[in-house]
Amino acid sequence: MKKEFLDLGRQPIANKFLKEDEFNEEFFFDLKVVFDEDTKLVSLKEFVKPELMFNEDYVYHTSLSVPMVKHFKEIAEMLMKEFNPLTVMEIGSNDGAFLKNWPNDYTIGVEPCGNFAKVTEDMGYQTYSEFWTAELSEKIKNDGHVDFDLIYAANCICHIQDLDDCFSAIKNILSKKGIFVFEDPSLLRMLERGSYDQIYDEHAHIFSVTALDNILRKNGLILFGVDNLSVHGGSNRIYVRHANIPTDLIPDEFVRNNLQKEKEFGIDKFQIYEIFAERVEKSKEDLCKLLLELKESNKKVLSIGATSKSTTVFNYCGIDESLIECITDTTPDKQGMYSPGSHIPVVDRESVNLNDYDYVFLGAWNFKDVIVDKEKDFTENGGKFITHVPEVMIFS
Ligand code: JHZ
């Protein structure tokens, strides 16, 4: 019942930045996307082995994007106030941007990337450096942990390929009246904005509320709340509890509104995905045309934000160093390396004078306001920005 609608070509591991001597052995796979007529879930056709993506060398450092630190502090405070959990677990705890807002005596992390698991262990949080599975939930129980009142995950559940195993593991270790809260990019926002670069190896699925409602029910869980968030280009925060356990947490009007909005958009119909695929192709044509014209008129272009998203764009559109000279990024582990597949040098923002460039491509378009504000001097000196979301355009 899975129907393919989009082919984003040969793609590398989105967050595997490389040294020059690693170019020859780089791993590539076919990035194709399918729609499941049964559950309405959108997923990658071919999954990449998790160990190839999430390991000791993982470079995405949540705390290096300053707006995200504030985001996680605010959500932790809200959850504490609204639900007052006595035991907390975060799945995909990365560098502890969320965990650090909770006392470490009743909070644990799960993080398969060993480098980050060590960071949160050093902060005093017990961290299981493993992938989230039903087997791990059993192991955590056997280690003597009581069931959790709050299980939280941000930009992690959509990375998990086997959702039935993932949700049954949650059900196994969620306390009777506990809540499971997770946030991931919204499929509706991606379709509305044409932000096809939300699709890369790590994002095994792009969730709609509709598909989650179906899959959670199948696993004995109920979705009772949805918050629409602006982070990461438009995400949904989903609130889940056990089905069949009496509680006053009943699905709120936001759940109904979200399901209704998605239905009106046609998220359950294959045709909408065919229309999206045409839009993606047009975006590629427009971006390539623009960058080629700029090159022909000797304009210099760099990109800000060596994101997973820009890995998809650069590889799908065939953009290399001849079109975008370099990428700046605040993450020290990405600096001095080359971008996956497209092999564009990644440098520290401080090492370049933006006024030597005519155009800046927004690789991190989701931080557009922050970046444009930080780089006022560039636009005041005549510099211009390029983005491909929602359409390819130049602005200053
Ligand atoms: P950002 C990652 O995707 C990977 P990416 C992951 N799979 C996921 O799901 C999402 O996050 C949530 C830099 N930066 O957040 C920092 C600047 O250089 O859009 C980051 O490297 N200057 C877990 O990689 C990158 O840009 C700045 O001013 O698409 C942003 O990456 C700012 C604000 C950021 O996620």
Tab-separated table of C-alpha atoms and ligand atoms in Angstrom:
chain	number	residue	atom	x	y	z
A	1	MET	CA	0.000	0.000	0.000
A	2	LYS	CA	3.065	2.290	-0.027
A	3	LYS	CA	3.133	4.569	-3.061
A	4	GLU	CA	6.257	6.450	-4.116
A	5	PHE	CA	5.819	10.142	-4.952
A	6	LEU	CA	9.220	11.808	-4.729
A	7	ASP	CA	12.772	10.986	-5.777
A	8	LEU	CA	15.451	13.278	-4.312
A	9	GLY	CA	18.266	11.375	-5.973
A	10	ARG	CA	21.477	9.998	-4.595
A	11	GLN	CA	22.153	11.419	-1.151
A	12	PRO	CA	24.868	11.052	1.498
A	13	ILE	CA	24.502	10.870	5.286
A	14	ALA	CA	23.107	14.355	5.958
A	15	ASN	CA	25.179	15.105	9.044
A	16	LYS	CA	28.372	13.310	8.068
A	17	PHE	CA	30.753	16.179	7.407
A	18	LEU	CA	34.001	14.955	5.906
A	19	LYS	CA	37.680	15.544	5.524
A	20	GLU	CA	39.102	15.604	1.997
A	21	ASP	CA	40.663	12.152	2.322
A	22	GLU	CA	37.226	10.659	3.099
A	23	PHE	CA	35.571	11.737	-0.171
A	24	ASN	CA	36.268	8.458	-1.977
A	25	GLU	CA	34.622	6.210	0.570
A	26	GLU	CA	31.518	8.346	1.152
A	27	PHE	CA	28.264	6.410	1.576
A	28	PHE	CA	25.305	7.267	-0.678
A	29	PHE	CA	21.734	5.977	-0.893
A	30	ASP	CA	18.594	6.679	-2.959
A	31	LEU	CA	16.374	9.197	-1.198
A	32	LYS	CA	12.819	8.350	-2.256
A	33	VAL	CA	9.622	9.070	-0.389
A	34	VAL	CA	6.441	7.001	-0.056
A	35	PHE	CA	2.874	7.494	1.189
A	36	ASP	CA	1.158	4.663	3.040
A	37	GLU	CA	-2.520	4.491	1.988
A	38	ASP	CA	-3.393	2.537	5.168
A	39	THR	CA	-1.942	4.658	7.942
A	40	LYS	CA	-1.434	7.863	5.859
A	41	LEU	CA	2.194	7.907	7.010
A	42	VAL	CA	4.879	9.539	4.834
A	43	SER	CA	8.236	7.739	5.088
A	44	LEU	CA	11.492	7.148	3.259
A	45	LYS	CA	11.336	4.275	0.828
A	46	GLU	CA	14.777	3.040	1.836
A	47	PHE	CA	15.926	3.484	5.435
A	48	VAL	CA	19.600	4.011	6.239
A	49	LYS	CA	21.161	1.847	8.957
A	50	PRO	CA	20.804	3.899	12.188
A	51	GLU	CA	24.439	3.223	13.207
A	52	LEU	CA	25.628	5.027	10.055
A	53	MET	CA	23.838	8.205	11.157
A	54	PHE	CA	23.853	8.206	14.947
A	55	ASN	CA	27.226	7.363	16.437
A	56	GLU	CA	30.218	8.829	18.298
A	57	ASP	CA	30.824	11.325	15.482
A	58	TYR	CA	27.352	12.885	15.445
A	59	VAL	CA	27.735	16.645	15.054
A	60	TYR	CA	24.281	18.165	15.561
A	61	HIS	CA	24.674	20.056	18.816
A	62	THR	CA	21.309	21.400	19.986
A	63	SER	CA	22.783	23.974	22.391
A	64	LEU	CA	24.788	25.669	19.630
A	65	SER	CA	21.568	27.047	18.150
A	66	VAL	CA	20.810	29.646	20.796
A	67	PRO	CA	17.044	29.935	20.070
A	68	MET	CA	16.674	26.193	20.783
A	69	VAL	CA	18.119	26.531	24.303
A	70	LYS	CA	15.353	29.013	25.127
A	71	HIS	CA	12.794	26.753	23.451
A	72	PHE	CA	13.705	23.755	25.653
A	73	LYS	CA	13.811	25.814	28.842
A	74	GLU	CA	10.312	27.121	28.131
A	75	ILE	CA	8.823	23.712	27.349
A	76	ALA	CA	10.423	22.170	30.475
A	77	GLU	CA	8.939	24.942	32.641
A	78	MET	CA	5.529	24.511	31.043
A	79	LEU	CA	5.525	20.705	31.500
A	80	MET	CA	6.654	21.061	35.103
A	81	LYS	CA	3.873	23.522	35.850
A	82	GLU	CA	1.081	21.700	33.990
A	83	PHE	CA	1.881	18.062	34.807
A	84	ASN	CA	4.342	18.114	37.743
A	85	PRO	CA	5.998	14.768	36.824
A	86	LEU	CA	7.951	12.907	39.512
A	87	THR	CA	10.005	10.872	37.044
A	88	VAL	CA	11.239	12.092	33.665
A	89	MET	CA	12.964	10.439	30.712
A	90	GLU	CA	14.129	12.082	27.517
A	91	ILE	CA	14.685	10.019	24.378
A	92	GLY	CA	17.325	11.539	22.113
A	93	SER	CA	18.755	13.780	24.829
A	94	ASN	CA	21.612	15.103	22.638
A	95	ASP	CA	23.728	17.576	24.648
A	96	GLY	CA	21.202	17.991	27.469
A	97	ALA	CA	19.452	21.190	26.315
A	98	PHE	CA	16.144	19.841	27.713
A	99	LEU	CA	17.478	17.575	30.503
A	100	LYS	CA	19.402	20.347	32.212
A	101	ASN	CA	16.129	21.988	33.207
A	102	TRP	CA	15.238	19.012	35.475
A	103	PRO	CA	16.749	17.760	38.729
A	104	ASN	CA	19.151	14.933	37.911
A	105	ASP	CA	18.019	12.546	40.647
A	106	TYR	CA	14.791	11.560	38.897
A	107	THR	CA	15.594	12.308	35.250
A	108	ILE	CA	17.346	10.001	32.782
A	109	GLY	CA	18.364	10.272	29.147
A	110	VAL	CA	18.524	7.900	26.195
A	111	GLU	CA	21.032	8.894	23.515
A	112	PRO	CA	22.629	6.513	21.006
A	113	CYS	CA	25.362	9.012	20.047
A	114	GLY	CA	28.123	8.162	22.522
A	115	ASN	CA	29.737	11.620	22.413
A	116	PHE	CA	26.515	13.263	23.632
A	117	ALA	CA	25.599	10.487	26.100
A	118	LYS	CA	28.916	11.250	27.777
A	119	VAL	CA	28.075	14.963	27.966
A	120	THR	CA	24.802	14.317	29.849
A	121	GLU	CA	26.400	11.611	32.052
A	122	ASP	CA	28.982	14.230	33.021
A	123	MET	CA	26.126	16.600	33.875
A	124	GLY	CA	24.905	13.966	36.345
A	125	TYR	CA	22.065	12.415	34.312
A	126	GLN	CA	22.105	8.645	33.907
A	127	THR	CA	22.127	8.198	30.127
A	128	TYR	CA	21.557	4.971	28.237
A	129	SER	CA	23.720	5.194	25.132
A	130	GLU	CA	21.444	3.015	23.042
A	131	PHE	CA	18.701	3.213	20.442
A	132	TRP	CA	15.149	3.438	21.769
A	133	THR	CA	13.545	-0.015	21.432
A	134	ALA	CA	11.100	-2.252	23.310
A	135	GLU	CA	14.144	-4.206	24.478
A	136	LEU	CA	15.742	-1.092	25.977
A	137	SER	CA	12.504	-0.151	27.784
A	138	GLU	CA	12.576	-3.615	29.397
A	139	LYS	CA	16.225	-3.182	30.355
A	140	ILE	CA	15.504	0.200	31.988
A	141	LYS	CA	12.683	-1.407	34.013
A	142	ASN	CA	14.927	-4.296	34.997
A	143	ASP	CA	17.513	-1.780	36.203
A	144	GLY	CA	14.954	-0.759	38.829
A	145	HIS	CA	13.526	2.425	37.338
A	146	VAL	CA	9.853	3.004	38.099
A	147	ASP	CA	7.565	3.893	35.180
A	148	PHE	CA	7.931	7.473	33.966
A	149	ASP	CA	5.395	10.253	34.488
A	150	LEU	CA	6.868	12.225	31.608
A	151	ILE	CA	8.598	10.845	28.544
A	152	TYR	CA	9.805	13.601	26.248
A	153	ALA	CA	11.464	13.523	22.835
A	154	ALA	CA	12.261	16.385	20.448
A	155	ASN	CA	13.253	15.723	16.854
A	156	CYS	CA	13.821	12.104	17.627
A	157	ILE	CA	10.679	9.982	17.216
A	158	CYS	CA	10.541	10.752	13.470
A	159	HIS	CA	14.067	9.291	13.284
A	160	ILE	CA	12.878	5.901	14.537
A	161	GLN	CA	12.161	3.529	11.695
A	162	ASP	CA	9.969	0.931	13.460
A	163	LEU	CA	7.198	3.028	14.998
A	164	ASP	CA	5.216	0.062	16.357
A	165	ASP	CA	8.254	-1.042	18.357
A	166	CYS	CA	8.894	2.562	19.450
A	167	PHE	CA	5.354	3.167	20.705
A	168	SER	CA	5.019	-0.236	22.373
A	169	ALA	CA	8.275	0.580	24.213
A	170	ILE	CA	6.708	3.868	25.379
A	171	LYS	CA	3.560	2.080	26.520
A	172	ASN	CA	5.706	-0.410	28.441
A	173	ILE	CA	7.393	2.258	30.565
A	174	LEU	CA	4.891	5.140	30.784
A	175	SER	CA	3.259	5.372	34.231
A	176	LYS	CA	-0.503	4.839	34.369
A	177	LYS	CA	-1.327	8.535	34.322
A	178	GLY	CA	1.930	9.539	32.666
A	179	ILE	CA	2.262	11.569	29.472
A	180	PHE	CA	4.463	11.153	26.450
A	181	VAL	CA	5.233	14.446	24.702
A	182	PHE	CA	7.161	14.659	21.469
A	183	GLU	CA	7.814	17.212	18.771
A	184	ASP	CA	8.876	16.743	15.174
A	185	PRO	CA	8.543	18.620	11.865
A	186	SER	CA	4.971	18.906	10.626
A	187	LEU	CA	4.075	17.285	7.315
A	188	LEU	CA	1.335	19.870	6.715
A	189	ARG	CA	3.815	22.748	7.135
A	190	MET	CA	6.298	21.000	4.839
A	191	LEU	CA	3.647	20.570	2.131
A	192	GLU	CA	2.391	24.136	2.548
A	193	ARG	CA	5.861	25.691	2.438
A	194	GLY	CA	7.459	23.422	-0.131
A	195	SER	CA	10.262	22.720	2.362
A	196	TYR	CA	11.266	19.402	0.858
A	197	ASP	CA	14.622	19.654	2.627
A	198	GLN	CA	12.969	18.333	5.782
A	199	ILE	CA	13.486	15.025	3.993
A	200	TYR	CA	16.868	13.380	4.600
A	201	ASP	CA	18.253	10.099	5.927
A	202	GLU	CA	17.573	10.838	9.619
A	203	HIS	CA	13.930	11.721	9.022
A	204	ALA	CA	12.578	8.222	8.463
A	205	HIS	CA	9.076	9.718	8.595
A	206	ILE	CA	7.531	13.163	8.309
A	207	PHE	CA	4.516	13.103	10.617
A	208	SER	CA	1.008	14.355	10.097
A	209	VAL	CA	-1.317	14.448	13.103
A	210	THR	CA	-3.581	12.175	11.050
A	211	ALA	CA	-0.977	9.413	10.674
A	212	LEU	CA	0.137	9.672	14.305
A	213	ASP	CA	-3.457	9.429	15.489
A	214	ASN	CA	-3.817	6.180	13.509
A	215	ILE	CA	-0.510	4.616	14.581
A	216	LEU	CA	-0.720	5.582	18.255
A	217	ARG	CA	-4.240	4.109	18.537
A	218	LYS	CA	-2.991	0.883	16.992
A	219	ASN	CA	-0.450	0.732	19.835
A	220	GLY	CA	-2.849	1.353	22.739
A	221	LEU	CA	-2.046	5.052	23.080
A	222	ILE	CA	-4.187	8.167	22.602
A	223	LEU	CA	-3.158	11.521	21.207
A	224	PHE	CA	-4.887	14.118	23.413
A	225	GLY	CA	-3.158	17.391	22.522
A	226	VAL	CA	-1.313	19.164	19.722
A	227	ASP	CA	0.646	22.417	19.754
A	228	ASN	CA	1.652	23.939	16.428
A	229	LEU	CA	5.183	25.297	16.806
A	230	SER	CA	7.268	27.579	14.616
A	231	VAL	CA	10.609	25.864	15.412
A	232	HIS	CA	12.457	23.909	12.730
A	233	GLY	CA	10.336	25.458	10.014
A	234	GLY	CA	7.028	24.316	11.563
A	235	SER	CA	6.706	21.427	14.008
A	236	ASN	CA	3.945	19.771	16.001
A	237	ARG	CA	4.200	18.967	19.675
A	238	ILE	CA	2.092	15.881	20.351
A	239	TYR	CA	0.687	14.886	23.774
A	240	VAL	CA	-0.025	11.199	24.320
A	241	ARG	CA	-1.366	9.027	27.151
A	242	HIS	CA	-2.439	5.440	27.646
A	243	ALA	CA	-5.730	4.447	26.022
A	244	ASN	CA	-8.247	2.691	28.295
A	245	ILE	CA	-7.067	4.296	31.523
A	246	PRO	CA	-9.598	6.695	33.078
A	247	THR	CA	-8.213	10.233	33.093
A	248	ASP	CA	-9.374	13.782	32.561
A	249	LEU	CA	-6.905	14.188	29.671
A	250	ILE	CA	-9.335	13.975	26.779
A	251	PRO	CA	-8.500	15.012	23.181
A	252	ASP	CA	-8.830	18.785	23.062
A	253	GLU	CA	-10.205	21.013	20.327
A	254	PHE	CA	-6.680	21.491	18.931
A	255	VAL	CA	-6.536	17.800	18.068
A	256	ARG	CA	-9.850	18.056	16.222
A	257	ASN	CA	-8.789	21.310	14.530
A	258	ASN	CA	-5.496	19.826	13.373
A	259	LEU	CA	-7.162	16.698	12.005
A	260	GLN	CA	-9.749	18.873	10.264
A	261	LYS	CA	-7.114	21.232	8.799
A	262	GLU	CA	-5.114	18.271	7.458
A	263	LYS	CA	-8.220	16.701	5.961
A	264	GLU	CA	-9.158	19.947	4.229
A	265	PHE	CA	-5.630	20.160	2.809
A	266	GLY	CA	-5.980	16.607	1.480
A	267	ILE	CA	-3.177	15.038	3.507
A	268	ASP	CA	-4.901	11.654	3.251
A	269	LYS	CA	-4.969	11.771	-0.566
A	270	PHE	CA	-2.094	10.627	-2.767
A	271	GLN	CA	-2.797	13.377	-5.302
A	272	ILE	CA	-1.567	16.071	-2.907
A	273	TYR	CA	1.844	14.394	-2.832
A	274	GLU	CA	2.061	14.314	-6.623
A	275	ILE	CA	1.402	18.072	-6.656
A	276	PHE	CA	4.110	18.546	-4.010
A	277	ALA	CA	6.612	16.573	-6.113
A	278	GLU	CA	5.993	18.917	-9.066
A	279	ARG	CA	6.618	21.910	-6.804
A	280	VAL	CA	9.893	20.380	-5.585
A	281	GLU	CA	11.107	19.907	-9.154
A	282	LYS	CA	10.253	23.530	-9.950
A	283	SER	CA	12.142	24.689	-6.838
A	284	LYS	CA	15.229	22.832	-8.060
A	285	GLU	CA	14.984	24.367	-11.546
A	286	ASP	CA	14.574	27.883	-10.109
A	287	LEU	CA	17.455	27.572	-7.649
A	288	CYS	CA	19.862	26.121	-10.208
A	289	LYS	CA	18.917	28.815	-12.726
A	290	LEU	CA	19.450	31.588	-10.198
A	291	LEU	CA	22.818	30.306	-8.956
A	292	LEU	CA	24.070	29.754	-12.513
A	293	GLU	CA	23.074	33.296	-13.492
A	294	LEU	CA	24.892	34.681	-10.449
A	295	LYS	CA	27.974	32.671	-11.325
A	296	GLU	CA	27.906	33.942	-14.893
A	297	SER	CA	27.795	37.511	-13.618
A	298	ASN	CA	30.728	36.808	-11.254
A	299	LYS	CA	28.704	37.211	-8.064
A	300	LYS	CA	30.013	35.565	-4.924
A	301	VAL	CA	27.652	33.396	-2.862
A	302	LEU	CA	28.092	31.701	0.505
A	303	SER	CA	25.635	29.819	2.686
A	304	ILE	CA	24.870	30.234	6.400
A	305	GLY	CA	24.044	27.067	8.385
A	306	ALA	CA	25.576	23.731	7.376
A	307	THR	CA	22.270	21.998	8.026
A	308	SER	CA	20.978	18.516	7.314
A	309	LYS	CA	18.398	20.317	5.223
A	310	SER	CA	21.026	21.925	3.019
A	311	THR	CA	22.578	18.488	2.433
A	312	THR	CA	19.318	17.517	0.717
A	313	VAL	CA	19.102	20.746	-1.297
A	314	PHE	CA	22.728	20.789	-2.465
A	315	ASN	CA	22.775	17.128	-3.476
A	316	TYR	CA	19.334	17.146	-5.105
A	317	CYS	CA	20.115	20.328	-7.062
A	318	GLY	CA	23.735	19.400	-7.832
A	319	ILE	CA	25.123	22.507	-6.091
A	320	ASP	CA	28.838	22.434	-5.346
A	321	GLU	CA	31.695	24.802	-4.547
A	322	SER	CA	31.508	26.333	-8.022
A	323	LEU	CA	28.086	27.818	-7.145
A	324	ILE	CA	28.348	28.296	-3.372
A	325	GLU	CA	31.885	29.093	-2.274
A	326	CYS	CA	31.615	28.068	1.384
A	327	ILE	CA	29.204	27.499	4.261
A	328	THR	CA	29.537	29.154	7.667
A	329	ASP	CA	28.376	27.317	10.771
A	330	THR	CA	28.593	27.921	14.508
A	331	THR	CA	29.337	24.229	15.246
A	332	PRO	CA	33.092	23.714	15.832
A	333	ASP	CA	32.861	20.024	14.759
A	334	LYS	CA	31.557	21.047	11.317
A	335	GLN	CA	34.175	23.774	10.782
A	336	GLY	CA	37.218	22.801	8.718
A	337	MET	CA	35.226	19.948	7.188
A	338	TYR	CA	33.384	19.581	3.859
A	339	SER	CA	29.618	19.316	3.427
A	340	PRO	CA	28.256	15.801	2.765
A	341	GLY	CA	28.098	14.882	-0.927
A	342	SER	CA	28.513	18.416	-2.281
A	343	HIS	CA	31.945	18.868	-0.623
A	344	ILE	CA	31.623	22.611	0.000
A	345	PRO	CA	34.068	23.843	2.700
A	346	VAL	CA	32.473	24.641	6.074
A	347	VAL	CA	34.066	27.524	7.965
A	348	ASP	CA	33.664	29.528	11.137
A	349	ARG	CA	31.459	32.581	10.594
A	350	GLU	CA	34.169	34.721	12.234
A	351	SER	CA	36.717	33.702	9.590
A	352	VAL	CA	34.862	35.380	6.711
A	353	ASN	CA	33.924	38.947	5.956
A	354	LEU	CA	30.372	38.749	4.664
A	355	ASN	CA	30.857	42.002	2.814
A	356	ASP	CA	33.229	40.147	0.457
A	357	TYR	CA	30.123	38.285	-0.786
A	358	ASP	CA	27.162	39.463	-2.840
A	359	TYR	CA	24.610	36.843	-1.754
A	360	VAL	CA	24.007	34.616	1.260
A	361	PHE	CA	21.980	31.443	0.792
A	362	LEU	CA	20.008	30.546	3.920
A	363	GLY	CA	20.934	26.910	4.581
A	364	ALA	CA	19.320	27.423	7.991
A	365	TRP	CA	16.198	29.184	6.616
A	366	ASN	CA	14.364	28.116	9.776
A	367	PHE	CA	16.497	30.690	11.646
A	368	LYS	CA	15.886	33.369	9.008
A	369	ASP	CA	14.863	36.130	11.435
A	370	VAL	CA	17.790	35.491	13.798
A	371	ILE	CA	20.342	35.374	10.975
A	372	VAL	CA	18.989	38.377	9.056
A	373	ASP	CA	18.996	40.357	12.281
A	374	LYS	CA	22.568	39.296	13.143
A	375	GLU	CA	23.809	40.156	9.647
A	376	LYS	CA	22.261	43.622	9.290
A	377	ASP	CA	25.634	45.039	8.313
A	378	PHE	CA	25.693	42.770	5.235
A	379	THR	CA	22.364	44.003	3.867
A	380	GLU	CA	23.185	47.605	4.762
A	381	ASN	CA	26.256	47.207	2.540
A	382	GLY	CA	24.124	46.009	-0.377
A	383	GLY	CA	24.267	42.258	0.302
A	384	LYS	CA	21.228	40.102	-0.446
A	385	PHE	CA	19.830	36.845	0.896
A	386	ILE	CA	18.558	33.882	-1.101
A	387	THR	CA	16.063	31.356	0.210
A	388	HIS	CA	14.189	28.512	-1.457
A	389	VAL	CA	11.333	28.438	1.103
A	390	PRO	CA	8.471	28.835	0.294
A	391	GLU	CA	9.707	29.703	-3.229
A	392	VAL	CA	13.163	30.509	-4.578
A	393	MET	CA	13.594	34.236	-3.960
A	394	ILE	CA	16.059	37.021	-3.237
A	395	PHE	CA	15.441	39.485	-0.420
A	396	SER	CA	17.337	42.023	1.635
B	1	JHZ	P1	19.140	23.193	12.232
B	1	JHZ	C1	19.050	18.837	12.690
B	1	JHZ	O1	18.731	19.316	11.399
B	1	JHZ	C2	19.206	17.345	12.649
B	1	JHZ	P2	19.396	20.631	10.796
B	1	JHZ	C3	18.138	16.589	13.307
B	1	JHZ	N1	17.933	15.361	12.605
B	1	JHZ	C4	16.823	17.228	13.311
B	1	JHZ	O2	15.829	16.570	13.311
B	1	JHZ	C5	16.770	18.691	13.323
B	1	JHZ	O3	18.042	19.254	13.563
B	1	JHZ	C6	15.883	19.177	14.385
B	1	JHZ	C7	23.963	26.637	12.592
B	1	JHZ	N2	23.665	28.043	12.912
B	1	JHZ	O4	18.763	23.387	13.650
B	1	JHZ	C8	23.883	25.682	13.753
B	1	JHZ	C9	24.546	29.019	12.449
B	1	JHZ	O5	25.594	28.698	11.856
B	1	JHZ	O6	18.382	23.967	11.241
B	1	JHZ	C10	23.455	24.403	13.088
B	1	JHZ	O7	24.586	23.671	12.615
B	1	JHZ	N3	24.232	30.309	12.704
B	1	JHZ	C11	18.500	16.344	14.738
B	1	JHZ	O8	20.851	20.434	10.717
B	1	JHZ	C12	22.630	24.855	11.900
B	1	JHZ	O9	23.001	26.207	11.648
B	1	JHZ	C13	23.109	30.696	13.380
B	1	JHZ	O10	22.885	31.892	13.569
B	1	JHZ	O11	18.682	20.920	9.521
B	1	JHZ	C14	21.146	24.831	12.168
B	1	JHZ	O12	20.699	23.528	12.087
B	1	JHZ	C15	22.194	29.666	13.807
B	1	JHZ	C16	20.910	30.051	14.536
B	1	JHZ	C17	22.516	28.352	13.550
B	1	JHZ	O13	19.013	21.654	11.964
